[in-house]
Coordinates of N, CA and C and ligand atoms in Angstrom, one line a residue:
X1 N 9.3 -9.9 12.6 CA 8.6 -8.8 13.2 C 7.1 -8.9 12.9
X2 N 5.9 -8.9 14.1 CA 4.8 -9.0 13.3 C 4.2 -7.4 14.1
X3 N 3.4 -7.2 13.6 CA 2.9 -6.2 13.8 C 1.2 -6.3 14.4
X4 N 0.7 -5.6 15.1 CA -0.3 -5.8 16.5 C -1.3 -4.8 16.4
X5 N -2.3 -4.3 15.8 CA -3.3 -3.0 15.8 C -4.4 -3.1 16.2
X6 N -4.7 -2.3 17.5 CA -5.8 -2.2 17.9 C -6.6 -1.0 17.5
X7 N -8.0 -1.0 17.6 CA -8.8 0.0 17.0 C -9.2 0.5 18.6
X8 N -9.3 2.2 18.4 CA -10.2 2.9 19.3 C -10.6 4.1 18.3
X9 N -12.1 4.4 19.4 CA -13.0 5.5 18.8 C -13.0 6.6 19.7
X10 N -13.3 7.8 19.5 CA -13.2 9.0 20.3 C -14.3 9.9 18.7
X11 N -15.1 10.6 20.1 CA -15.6 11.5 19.1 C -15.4 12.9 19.7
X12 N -15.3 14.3 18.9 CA -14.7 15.2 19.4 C -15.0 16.6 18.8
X13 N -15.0 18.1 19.2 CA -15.5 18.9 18.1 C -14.0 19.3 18.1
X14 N -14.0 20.3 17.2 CA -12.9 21.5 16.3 C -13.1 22.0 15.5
X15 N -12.7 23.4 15.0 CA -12.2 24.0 14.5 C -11.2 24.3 13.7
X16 N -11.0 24.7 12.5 CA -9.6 25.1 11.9 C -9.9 26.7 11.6
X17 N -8.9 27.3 12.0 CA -9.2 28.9 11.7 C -7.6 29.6 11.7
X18 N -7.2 30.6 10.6 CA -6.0 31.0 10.8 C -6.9 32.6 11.3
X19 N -6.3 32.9 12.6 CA -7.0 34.4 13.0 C -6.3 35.5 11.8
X20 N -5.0 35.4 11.0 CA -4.6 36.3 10.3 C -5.5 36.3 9.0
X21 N -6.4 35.5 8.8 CA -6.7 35.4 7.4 C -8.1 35.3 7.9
X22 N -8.5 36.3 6.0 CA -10.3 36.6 5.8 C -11.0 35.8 6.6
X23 N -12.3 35.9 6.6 CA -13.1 34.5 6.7 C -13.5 33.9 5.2
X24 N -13.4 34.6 4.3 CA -13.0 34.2 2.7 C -12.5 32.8 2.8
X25 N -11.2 33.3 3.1 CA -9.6 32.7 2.9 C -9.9 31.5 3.7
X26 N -10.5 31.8 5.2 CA -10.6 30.6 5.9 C -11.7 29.5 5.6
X27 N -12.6 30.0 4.9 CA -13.7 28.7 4.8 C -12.6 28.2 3.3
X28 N -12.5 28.7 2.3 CA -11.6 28.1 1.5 C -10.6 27.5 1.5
X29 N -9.5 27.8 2.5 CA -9.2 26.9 2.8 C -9.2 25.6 4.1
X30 N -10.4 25.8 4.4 CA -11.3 24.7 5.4 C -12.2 24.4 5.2
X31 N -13.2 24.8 4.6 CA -14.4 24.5 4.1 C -15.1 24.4 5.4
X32 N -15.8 23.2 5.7 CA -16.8 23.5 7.0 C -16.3 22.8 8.3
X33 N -14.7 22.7 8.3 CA -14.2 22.3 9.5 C -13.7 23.9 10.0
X34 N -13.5 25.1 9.6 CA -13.7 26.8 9.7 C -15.4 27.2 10.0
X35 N -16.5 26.0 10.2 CA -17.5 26.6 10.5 C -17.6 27.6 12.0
X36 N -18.3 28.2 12.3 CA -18.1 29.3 13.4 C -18.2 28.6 14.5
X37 N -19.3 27.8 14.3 CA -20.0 27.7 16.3 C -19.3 26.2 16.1
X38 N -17.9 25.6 16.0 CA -17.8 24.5 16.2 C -18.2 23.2 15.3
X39 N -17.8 21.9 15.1 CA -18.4 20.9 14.7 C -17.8 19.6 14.8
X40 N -18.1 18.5 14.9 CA -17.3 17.4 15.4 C -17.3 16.3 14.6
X41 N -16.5 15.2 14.6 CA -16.0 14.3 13.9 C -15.8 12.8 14.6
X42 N -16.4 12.0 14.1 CA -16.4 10.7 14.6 C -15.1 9.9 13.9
X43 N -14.1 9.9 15.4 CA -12.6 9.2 14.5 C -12.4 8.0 14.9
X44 N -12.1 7.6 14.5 CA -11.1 6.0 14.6 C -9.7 5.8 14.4
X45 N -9.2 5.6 15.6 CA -8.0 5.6 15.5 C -7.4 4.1 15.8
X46 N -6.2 3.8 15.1 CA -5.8 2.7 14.8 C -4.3 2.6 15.2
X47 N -4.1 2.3 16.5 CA -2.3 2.2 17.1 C -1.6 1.0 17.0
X48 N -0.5 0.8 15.7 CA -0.2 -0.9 15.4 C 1.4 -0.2 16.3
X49 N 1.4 -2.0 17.0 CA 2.8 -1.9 17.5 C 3.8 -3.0 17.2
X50 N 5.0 -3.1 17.0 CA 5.4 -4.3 17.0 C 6.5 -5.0 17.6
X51 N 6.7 -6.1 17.3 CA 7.6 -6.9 18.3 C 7.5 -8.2 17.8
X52 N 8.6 -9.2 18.8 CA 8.3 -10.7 18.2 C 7.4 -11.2 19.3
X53 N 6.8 -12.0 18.8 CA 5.3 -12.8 19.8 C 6.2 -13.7 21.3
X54 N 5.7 -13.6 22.1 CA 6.2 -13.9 23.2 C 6.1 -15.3 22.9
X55 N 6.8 -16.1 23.6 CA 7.3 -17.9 23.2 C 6.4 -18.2 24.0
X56 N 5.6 -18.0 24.9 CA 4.7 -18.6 25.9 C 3.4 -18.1 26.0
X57 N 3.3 -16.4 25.3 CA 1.8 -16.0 25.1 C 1.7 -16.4 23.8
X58 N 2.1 -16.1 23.0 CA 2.5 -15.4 21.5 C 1.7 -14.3 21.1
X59 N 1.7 -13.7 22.6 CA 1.2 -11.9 22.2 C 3.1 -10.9 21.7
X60 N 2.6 -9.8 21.2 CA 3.3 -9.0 20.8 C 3.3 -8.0 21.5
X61 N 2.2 -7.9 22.4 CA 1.7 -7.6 23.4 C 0.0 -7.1 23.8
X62 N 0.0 -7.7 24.7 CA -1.6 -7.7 25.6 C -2.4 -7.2 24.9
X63 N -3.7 -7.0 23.4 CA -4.2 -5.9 22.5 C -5.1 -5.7 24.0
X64 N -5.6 -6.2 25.2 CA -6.7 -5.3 26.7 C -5.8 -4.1 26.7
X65 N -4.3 -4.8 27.3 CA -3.7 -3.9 28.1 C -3.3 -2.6 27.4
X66 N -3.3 -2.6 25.8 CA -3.0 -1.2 24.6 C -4.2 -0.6 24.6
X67 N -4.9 -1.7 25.0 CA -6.5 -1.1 24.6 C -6.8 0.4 26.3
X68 N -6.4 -0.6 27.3 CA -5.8 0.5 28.5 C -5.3 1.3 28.4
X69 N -4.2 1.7 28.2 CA -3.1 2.4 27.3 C -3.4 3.6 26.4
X70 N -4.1 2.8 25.3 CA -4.5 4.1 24.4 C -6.1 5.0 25.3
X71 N -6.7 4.4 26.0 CA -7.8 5.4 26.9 C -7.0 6.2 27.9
X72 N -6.6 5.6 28.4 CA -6.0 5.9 29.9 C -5.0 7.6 29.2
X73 N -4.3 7.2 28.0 CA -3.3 8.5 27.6 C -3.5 8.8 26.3
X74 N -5.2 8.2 25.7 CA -5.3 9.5 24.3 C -6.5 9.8 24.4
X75 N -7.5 8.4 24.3 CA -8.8 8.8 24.1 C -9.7 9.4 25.0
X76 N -9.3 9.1 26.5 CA -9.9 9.9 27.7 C -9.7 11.3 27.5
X77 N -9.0 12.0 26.8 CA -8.7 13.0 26.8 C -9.3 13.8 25.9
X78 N -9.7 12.8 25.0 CA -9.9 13.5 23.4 C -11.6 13.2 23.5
X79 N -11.8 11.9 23.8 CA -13.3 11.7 23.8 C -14.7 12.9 24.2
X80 N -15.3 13.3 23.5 CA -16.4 14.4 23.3 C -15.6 15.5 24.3
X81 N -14.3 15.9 23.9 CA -13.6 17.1 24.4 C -13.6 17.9 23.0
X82 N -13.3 19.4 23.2 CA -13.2 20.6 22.3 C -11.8 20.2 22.1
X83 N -11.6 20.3 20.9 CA -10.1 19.6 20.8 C -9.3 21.2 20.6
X84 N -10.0 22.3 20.2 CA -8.7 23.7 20.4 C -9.1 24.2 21.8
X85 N -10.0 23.4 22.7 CA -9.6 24.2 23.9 C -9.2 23.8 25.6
X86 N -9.9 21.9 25.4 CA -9.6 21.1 26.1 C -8.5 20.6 26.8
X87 N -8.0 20.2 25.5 CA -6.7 18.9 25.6 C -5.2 19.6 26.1
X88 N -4.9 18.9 27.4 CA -3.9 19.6 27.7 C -2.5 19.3 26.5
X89 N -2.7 17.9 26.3 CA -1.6 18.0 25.3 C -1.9 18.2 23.6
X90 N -2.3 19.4 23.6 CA -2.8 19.5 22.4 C -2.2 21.5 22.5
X91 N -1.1 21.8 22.3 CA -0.9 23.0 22.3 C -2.0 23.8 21.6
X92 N -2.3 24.7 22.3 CA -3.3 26.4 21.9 C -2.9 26.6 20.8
X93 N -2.2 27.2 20.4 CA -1.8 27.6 18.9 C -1.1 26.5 17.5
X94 N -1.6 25.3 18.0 CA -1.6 24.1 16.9 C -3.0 24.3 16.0
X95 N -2.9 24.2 15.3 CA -4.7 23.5 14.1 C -4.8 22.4 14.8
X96 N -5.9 21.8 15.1 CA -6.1 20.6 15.3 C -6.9 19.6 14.5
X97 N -5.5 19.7 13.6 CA -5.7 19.2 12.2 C -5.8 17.0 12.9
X98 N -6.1 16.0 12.2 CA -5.9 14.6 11.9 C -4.5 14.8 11.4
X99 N -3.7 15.5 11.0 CA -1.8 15.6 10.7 C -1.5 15.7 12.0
X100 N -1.8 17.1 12.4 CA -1.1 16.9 13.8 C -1.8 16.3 15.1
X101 N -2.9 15.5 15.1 CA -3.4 14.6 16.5 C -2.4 13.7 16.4
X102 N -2.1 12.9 14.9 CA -1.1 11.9 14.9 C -0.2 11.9 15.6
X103 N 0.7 13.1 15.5 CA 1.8 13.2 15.9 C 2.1 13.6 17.4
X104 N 1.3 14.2 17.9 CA 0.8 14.0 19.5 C 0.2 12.9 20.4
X105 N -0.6 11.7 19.2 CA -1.2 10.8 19.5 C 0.4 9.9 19.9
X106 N 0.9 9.9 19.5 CA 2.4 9.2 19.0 C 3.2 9.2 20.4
X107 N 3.7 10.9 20.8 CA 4.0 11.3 22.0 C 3.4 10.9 22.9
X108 N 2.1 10.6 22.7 CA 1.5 10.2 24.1 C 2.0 9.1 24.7
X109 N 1.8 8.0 23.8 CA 2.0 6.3 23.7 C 3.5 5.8 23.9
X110 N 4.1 6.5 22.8 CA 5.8 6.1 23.1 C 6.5 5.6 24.0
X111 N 6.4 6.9 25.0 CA 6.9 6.6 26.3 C 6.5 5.5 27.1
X112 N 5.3 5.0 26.8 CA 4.8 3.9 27.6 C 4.9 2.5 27.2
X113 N 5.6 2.2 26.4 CA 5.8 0.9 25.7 C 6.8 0.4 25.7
X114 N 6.8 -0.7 26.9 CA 8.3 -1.1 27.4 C 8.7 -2.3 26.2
X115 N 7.6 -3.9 26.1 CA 8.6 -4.6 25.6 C 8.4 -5.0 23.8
X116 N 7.5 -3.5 23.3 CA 7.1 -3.2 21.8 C 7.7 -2.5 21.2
X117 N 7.5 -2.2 20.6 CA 7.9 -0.7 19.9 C 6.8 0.0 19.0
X118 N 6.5 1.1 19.7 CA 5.2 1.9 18.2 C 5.9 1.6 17.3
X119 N 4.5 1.5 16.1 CA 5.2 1.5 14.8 C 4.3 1.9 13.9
X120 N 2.9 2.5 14.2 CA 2.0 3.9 13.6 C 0.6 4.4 14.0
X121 N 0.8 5.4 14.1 CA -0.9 5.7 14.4 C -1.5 6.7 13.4
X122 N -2.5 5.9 13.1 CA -3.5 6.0 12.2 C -4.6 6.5 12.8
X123 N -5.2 7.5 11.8 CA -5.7 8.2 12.6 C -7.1 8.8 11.2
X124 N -8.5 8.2 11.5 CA -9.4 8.7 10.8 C -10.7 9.7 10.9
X125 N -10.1 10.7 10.2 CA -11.4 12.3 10.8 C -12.6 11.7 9.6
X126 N -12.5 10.8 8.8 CA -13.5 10.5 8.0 C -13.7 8.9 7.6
X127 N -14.3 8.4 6.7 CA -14.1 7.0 5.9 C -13.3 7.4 5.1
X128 N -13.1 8.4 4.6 CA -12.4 8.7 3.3 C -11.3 9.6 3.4
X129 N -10.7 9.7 4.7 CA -9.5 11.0 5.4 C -8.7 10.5 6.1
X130 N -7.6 10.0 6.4 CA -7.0 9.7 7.1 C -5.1 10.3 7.1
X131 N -4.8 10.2 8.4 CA -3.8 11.1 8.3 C -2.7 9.7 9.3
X132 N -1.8 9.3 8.8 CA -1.1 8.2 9.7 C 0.8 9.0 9.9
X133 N 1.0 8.1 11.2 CA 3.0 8.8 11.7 C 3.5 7.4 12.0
X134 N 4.4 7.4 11.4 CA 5.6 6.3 11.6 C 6.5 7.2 12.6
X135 N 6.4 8.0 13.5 CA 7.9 8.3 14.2 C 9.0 9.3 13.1
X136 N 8.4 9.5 12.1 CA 9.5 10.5 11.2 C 9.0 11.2 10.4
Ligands
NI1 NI1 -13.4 19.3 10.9

């Protein structure tokens, strides 16, 4: 099995805010991603897929055609979009936490990967933050 990871970039703003709780409560537990007017994050996301290398390419598959793939059904979507108010697949009442992009990021791709198989997306709100999903 070898495994296959392409890099894409999207930058984006958000918010974390629980409406039931202080604004105490919320910058504490968000610190300045609970800022008011908005604020954005330059991510990098990382979709490894895998499979065995084809006997004639020795791709695992096309890294253009994932690189198509992941625009066409994550980052066009997400790229300098409001990520709580934009994104159609990004439910209203989610946080739009780097935990849960992953796991949306994941749903996006899946379905479209005939002769690979996902096998993670990584997903960075910082150099030093990262939130990754294996599928479970
Ligand atoms: Ni933030």
């Amino acid at each position: 099995m070898v495994y296959l990871t392409r890099r894409e970039r999207f930058n984006a703003a958000h918010k974390l805010w629980v409406k039931d709780w202080s604004k105490k409560k919320n910058k504490a537990v968000f610190g300045k991603c609970a800022n008011k007017n908005w604020h954005g994050h330059n991510y990098d996301l990382f979709v490894t897929v895998k499979g065995t290398p084809d006997p004639l390419t020795g791709f695992v598959m096309d890294a253009k055609k994932l690189s198509t793939l992941i625009k066409k059904e994550v980052t066009d979507h997400l790229d300098h979009a409001n990520l709580n108010l934009d994104v159609k697949f990004i439910p209203k009442d989610l946080q739009p936490t780097t935990e849960n992009l992953v796991i949306l990021i994941w749903k996006q791709l899946a379905p479209h990967l005939k002769d690979c198989q996902l096998h993670a997306i990584k997903l960075y709100e910082t150099e030093n933050i990262f939130a990754e999903y294996l599928g479970e």
